[in-house]
PDB file of C-alpha atoms in Angstrom:
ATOM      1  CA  UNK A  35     -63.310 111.106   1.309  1.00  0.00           C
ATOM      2  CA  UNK A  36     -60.897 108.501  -0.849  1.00  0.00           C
ATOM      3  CA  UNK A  37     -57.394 109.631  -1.186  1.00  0.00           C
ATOM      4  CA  UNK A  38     -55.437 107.182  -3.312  1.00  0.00           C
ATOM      5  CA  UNK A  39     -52.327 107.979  -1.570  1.00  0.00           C
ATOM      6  CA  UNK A  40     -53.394 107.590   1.583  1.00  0.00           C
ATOM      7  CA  UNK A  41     -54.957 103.944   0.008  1.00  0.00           C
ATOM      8  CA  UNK A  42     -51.734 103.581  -1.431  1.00  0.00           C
ATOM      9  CA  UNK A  43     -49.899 104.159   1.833  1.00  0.00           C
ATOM     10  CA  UNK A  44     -52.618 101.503   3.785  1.00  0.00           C
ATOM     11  CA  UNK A  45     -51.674  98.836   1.129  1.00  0.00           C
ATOM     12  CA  UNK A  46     -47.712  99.255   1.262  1.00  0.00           C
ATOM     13  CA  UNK A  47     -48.351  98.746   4.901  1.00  0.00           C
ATOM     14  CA  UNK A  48     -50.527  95.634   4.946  1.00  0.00           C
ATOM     15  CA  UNK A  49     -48.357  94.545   2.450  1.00  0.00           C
ATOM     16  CA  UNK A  50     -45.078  94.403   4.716  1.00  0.00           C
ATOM     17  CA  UNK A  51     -47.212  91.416   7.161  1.00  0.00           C
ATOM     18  CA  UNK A  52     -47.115  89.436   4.266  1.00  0.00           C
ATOM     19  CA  UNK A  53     -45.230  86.067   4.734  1.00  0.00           C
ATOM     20  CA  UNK A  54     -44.448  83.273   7.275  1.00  0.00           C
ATOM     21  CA  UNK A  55     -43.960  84.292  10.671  1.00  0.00           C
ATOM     22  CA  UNK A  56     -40.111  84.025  12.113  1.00  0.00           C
ATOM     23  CA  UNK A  57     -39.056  81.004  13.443  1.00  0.00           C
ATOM     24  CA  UNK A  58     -37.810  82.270  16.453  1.00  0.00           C
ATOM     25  CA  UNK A  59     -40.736  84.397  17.471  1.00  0.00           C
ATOM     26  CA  UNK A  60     -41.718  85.208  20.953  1.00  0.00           C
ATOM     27  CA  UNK A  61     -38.640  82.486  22.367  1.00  0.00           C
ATOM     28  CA  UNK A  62     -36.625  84.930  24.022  1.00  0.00           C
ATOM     29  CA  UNK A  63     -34.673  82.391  25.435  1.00  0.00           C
ATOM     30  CA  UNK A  64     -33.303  81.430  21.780  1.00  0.00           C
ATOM     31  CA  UNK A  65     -32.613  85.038  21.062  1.00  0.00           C
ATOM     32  CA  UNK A  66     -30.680  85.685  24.274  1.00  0.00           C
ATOM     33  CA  UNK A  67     -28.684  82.094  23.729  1.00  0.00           C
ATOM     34  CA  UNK A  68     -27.582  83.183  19.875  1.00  0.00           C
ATOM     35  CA  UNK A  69     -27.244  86.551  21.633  1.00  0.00           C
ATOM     36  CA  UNK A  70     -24.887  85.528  24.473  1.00  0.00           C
ATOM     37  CA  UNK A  71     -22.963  83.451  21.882  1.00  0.00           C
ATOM     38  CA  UNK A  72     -22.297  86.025  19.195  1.00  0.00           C
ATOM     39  CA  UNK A  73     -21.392  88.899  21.870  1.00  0.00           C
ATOM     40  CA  UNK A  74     -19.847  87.508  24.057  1.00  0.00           C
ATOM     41  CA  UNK A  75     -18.511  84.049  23.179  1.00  0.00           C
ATOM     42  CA  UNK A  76     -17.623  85.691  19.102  1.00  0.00           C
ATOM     43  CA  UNK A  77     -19.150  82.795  17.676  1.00  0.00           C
ATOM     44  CA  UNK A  78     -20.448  82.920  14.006  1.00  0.00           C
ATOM     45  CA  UNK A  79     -23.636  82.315  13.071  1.00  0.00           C
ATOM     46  CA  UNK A  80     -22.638  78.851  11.720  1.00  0.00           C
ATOM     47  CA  UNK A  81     -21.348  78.055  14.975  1.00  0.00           C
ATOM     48  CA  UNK A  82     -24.349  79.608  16.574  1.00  0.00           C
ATOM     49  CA  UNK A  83     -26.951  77.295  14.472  1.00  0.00           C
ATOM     50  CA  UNK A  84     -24.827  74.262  15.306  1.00  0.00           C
ATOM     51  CA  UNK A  85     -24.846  75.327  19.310  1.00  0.00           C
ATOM     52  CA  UNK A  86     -28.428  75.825  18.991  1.00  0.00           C
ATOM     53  CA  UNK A  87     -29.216  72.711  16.829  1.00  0.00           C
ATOM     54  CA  UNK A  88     -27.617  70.227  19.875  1.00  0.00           C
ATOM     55  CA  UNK A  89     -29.569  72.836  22.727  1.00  0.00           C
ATOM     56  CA  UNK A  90     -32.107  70.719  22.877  1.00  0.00           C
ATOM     57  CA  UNK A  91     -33.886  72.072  25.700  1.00  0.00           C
ATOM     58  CA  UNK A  92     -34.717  75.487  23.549  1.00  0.00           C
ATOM     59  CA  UNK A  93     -36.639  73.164  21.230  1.00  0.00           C
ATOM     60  CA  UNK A  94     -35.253  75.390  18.152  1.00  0.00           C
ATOM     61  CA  UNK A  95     -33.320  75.034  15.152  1.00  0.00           C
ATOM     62  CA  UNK A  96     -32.085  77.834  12.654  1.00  0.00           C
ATOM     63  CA  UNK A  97     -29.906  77.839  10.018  1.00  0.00           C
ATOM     64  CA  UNK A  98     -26.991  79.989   9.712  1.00  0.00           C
ATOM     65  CA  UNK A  99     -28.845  81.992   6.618  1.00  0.00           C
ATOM     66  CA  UNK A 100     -31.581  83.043   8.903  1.00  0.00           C
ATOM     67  CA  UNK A 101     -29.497  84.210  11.694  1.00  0.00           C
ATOM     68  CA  UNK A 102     -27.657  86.845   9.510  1.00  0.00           C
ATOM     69  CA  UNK A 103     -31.091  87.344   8.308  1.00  0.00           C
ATOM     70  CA  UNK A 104     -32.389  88.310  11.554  1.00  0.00           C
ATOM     71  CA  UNK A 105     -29.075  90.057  12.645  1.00  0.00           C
ATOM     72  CA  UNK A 106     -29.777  92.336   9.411  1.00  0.00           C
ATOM     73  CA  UNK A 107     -33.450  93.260  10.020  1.00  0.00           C
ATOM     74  CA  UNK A 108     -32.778  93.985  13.622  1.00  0.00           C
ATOM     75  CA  UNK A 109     -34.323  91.128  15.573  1.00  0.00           C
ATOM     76  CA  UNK A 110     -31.430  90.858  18.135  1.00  0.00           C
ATOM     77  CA  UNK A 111     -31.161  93.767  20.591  1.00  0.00           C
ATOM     78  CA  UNK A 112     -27.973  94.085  20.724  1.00  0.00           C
ATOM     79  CA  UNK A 113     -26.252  92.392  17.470  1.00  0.00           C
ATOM     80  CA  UNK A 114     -24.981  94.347  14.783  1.00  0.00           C
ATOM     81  CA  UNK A 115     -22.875  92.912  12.080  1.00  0.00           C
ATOM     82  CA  UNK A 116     -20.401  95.071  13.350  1.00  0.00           C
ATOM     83  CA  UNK A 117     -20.107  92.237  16.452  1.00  0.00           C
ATOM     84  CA  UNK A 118     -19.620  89.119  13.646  1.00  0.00           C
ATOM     85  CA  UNK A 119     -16.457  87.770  13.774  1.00  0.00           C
ATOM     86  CA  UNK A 120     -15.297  88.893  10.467  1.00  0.00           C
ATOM     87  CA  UNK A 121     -17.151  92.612  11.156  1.00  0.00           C
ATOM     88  CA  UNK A 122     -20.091  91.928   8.363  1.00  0.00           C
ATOM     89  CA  UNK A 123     -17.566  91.391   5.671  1.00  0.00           C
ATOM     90  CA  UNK A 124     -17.689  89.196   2.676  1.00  0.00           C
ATOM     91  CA  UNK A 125     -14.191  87.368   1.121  1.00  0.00           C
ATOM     92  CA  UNK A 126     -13.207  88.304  -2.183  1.00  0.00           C
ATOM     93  CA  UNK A 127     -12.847  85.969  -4.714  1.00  0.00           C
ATOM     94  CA  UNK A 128      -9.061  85.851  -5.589  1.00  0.00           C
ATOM     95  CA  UNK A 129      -8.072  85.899  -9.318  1.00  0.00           C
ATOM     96  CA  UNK A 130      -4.848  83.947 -10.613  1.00  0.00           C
ATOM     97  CA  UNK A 131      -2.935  84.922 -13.487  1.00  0.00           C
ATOM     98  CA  UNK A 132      -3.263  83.321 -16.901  1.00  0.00           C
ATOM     99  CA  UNK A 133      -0.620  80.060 -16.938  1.00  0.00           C
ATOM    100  CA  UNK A 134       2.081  80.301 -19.646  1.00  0.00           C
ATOM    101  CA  UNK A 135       2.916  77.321 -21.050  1.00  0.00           C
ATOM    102  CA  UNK A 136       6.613  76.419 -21.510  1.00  0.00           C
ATOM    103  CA  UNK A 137       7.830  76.058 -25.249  1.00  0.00           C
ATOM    104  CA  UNK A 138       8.677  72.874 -26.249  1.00  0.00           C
ATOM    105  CA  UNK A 139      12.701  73.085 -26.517  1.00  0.00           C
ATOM    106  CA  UNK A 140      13.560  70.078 -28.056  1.00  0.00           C
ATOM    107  CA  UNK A 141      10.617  70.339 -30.890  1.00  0.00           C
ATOM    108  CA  UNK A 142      11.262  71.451 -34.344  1.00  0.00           C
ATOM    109  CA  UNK A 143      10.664  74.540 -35.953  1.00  0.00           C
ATOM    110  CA  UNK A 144       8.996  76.231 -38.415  1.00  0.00           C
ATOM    111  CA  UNK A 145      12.527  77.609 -39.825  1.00  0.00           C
ATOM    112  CA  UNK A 146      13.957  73.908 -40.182  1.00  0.00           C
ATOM    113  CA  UNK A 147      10.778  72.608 -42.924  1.00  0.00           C
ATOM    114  CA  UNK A 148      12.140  71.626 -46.132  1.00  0.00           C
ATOM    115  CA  UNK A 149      12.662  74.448 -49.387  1.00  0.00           C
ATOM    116  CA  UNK A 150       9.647  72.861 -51.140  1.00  0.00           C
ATOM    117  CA  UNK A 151       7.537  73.037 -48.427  1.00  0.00           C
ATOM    118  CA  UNK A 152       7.544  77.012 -48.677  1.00  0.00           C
ATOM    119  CA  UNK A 153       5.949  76.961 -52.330  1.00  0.00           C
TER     120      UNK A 153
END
């Protein structure tokens, strides 16, 4: 018997495998090298991407982006952004205050224009 929630369910499913696979796959290696780094050594994932970039025995590159991609959805074990070097937070832009500009002392003013001006 059809249910359309139940079909509706099945899609919303099917539909999460859409997409390229990840780049760092079934390499555990990789993932216990950005691991190891991140844990233990408190590298960022810049830092990480560069380490792995010149690791060229892993045969893998990844770009900063995707690490904290993969640290969000939960492809490291053990790596939280809780264990980032700044704790998962993000800067805040910092505002300055509107300039003043110094009056010109030595200019003239408005009080010093000529009586005829004033008609």
């Amino acid at each position: 018997m059809y249910s359309a929630d139940v079909a509706q369910d099945d899609y919303g499913f099917e539909a999460t495998r859409k997409g390229p696979n990840p780049k760092i796959g079934n390499n555990q290696v990789a993932a216990n090298f950005i691991d190891n780094l991140i844990a233990c050594v408190s590298y960022s994932p810049y830092a990480a991407s560069v380490a792995l970039r010149n690791e060229e025995s892993l045969g893998l590159t990844l770009s900063f982006k995707t690490i904290y991609n993969y640290i969000e959805r939960g492809f490291f074990a053990s790596l939280t952004k809780k264990d980032l070097p700044r704790k998962g937070k993000r800067s805040r832009r910092q505002y300055k205050g509107v300039r003043r500009t110094k009056r010109d002392s030595f200019a003239k003013s408005i009080h010093d224009r000529p009586k005829a001006a004033n008609n």
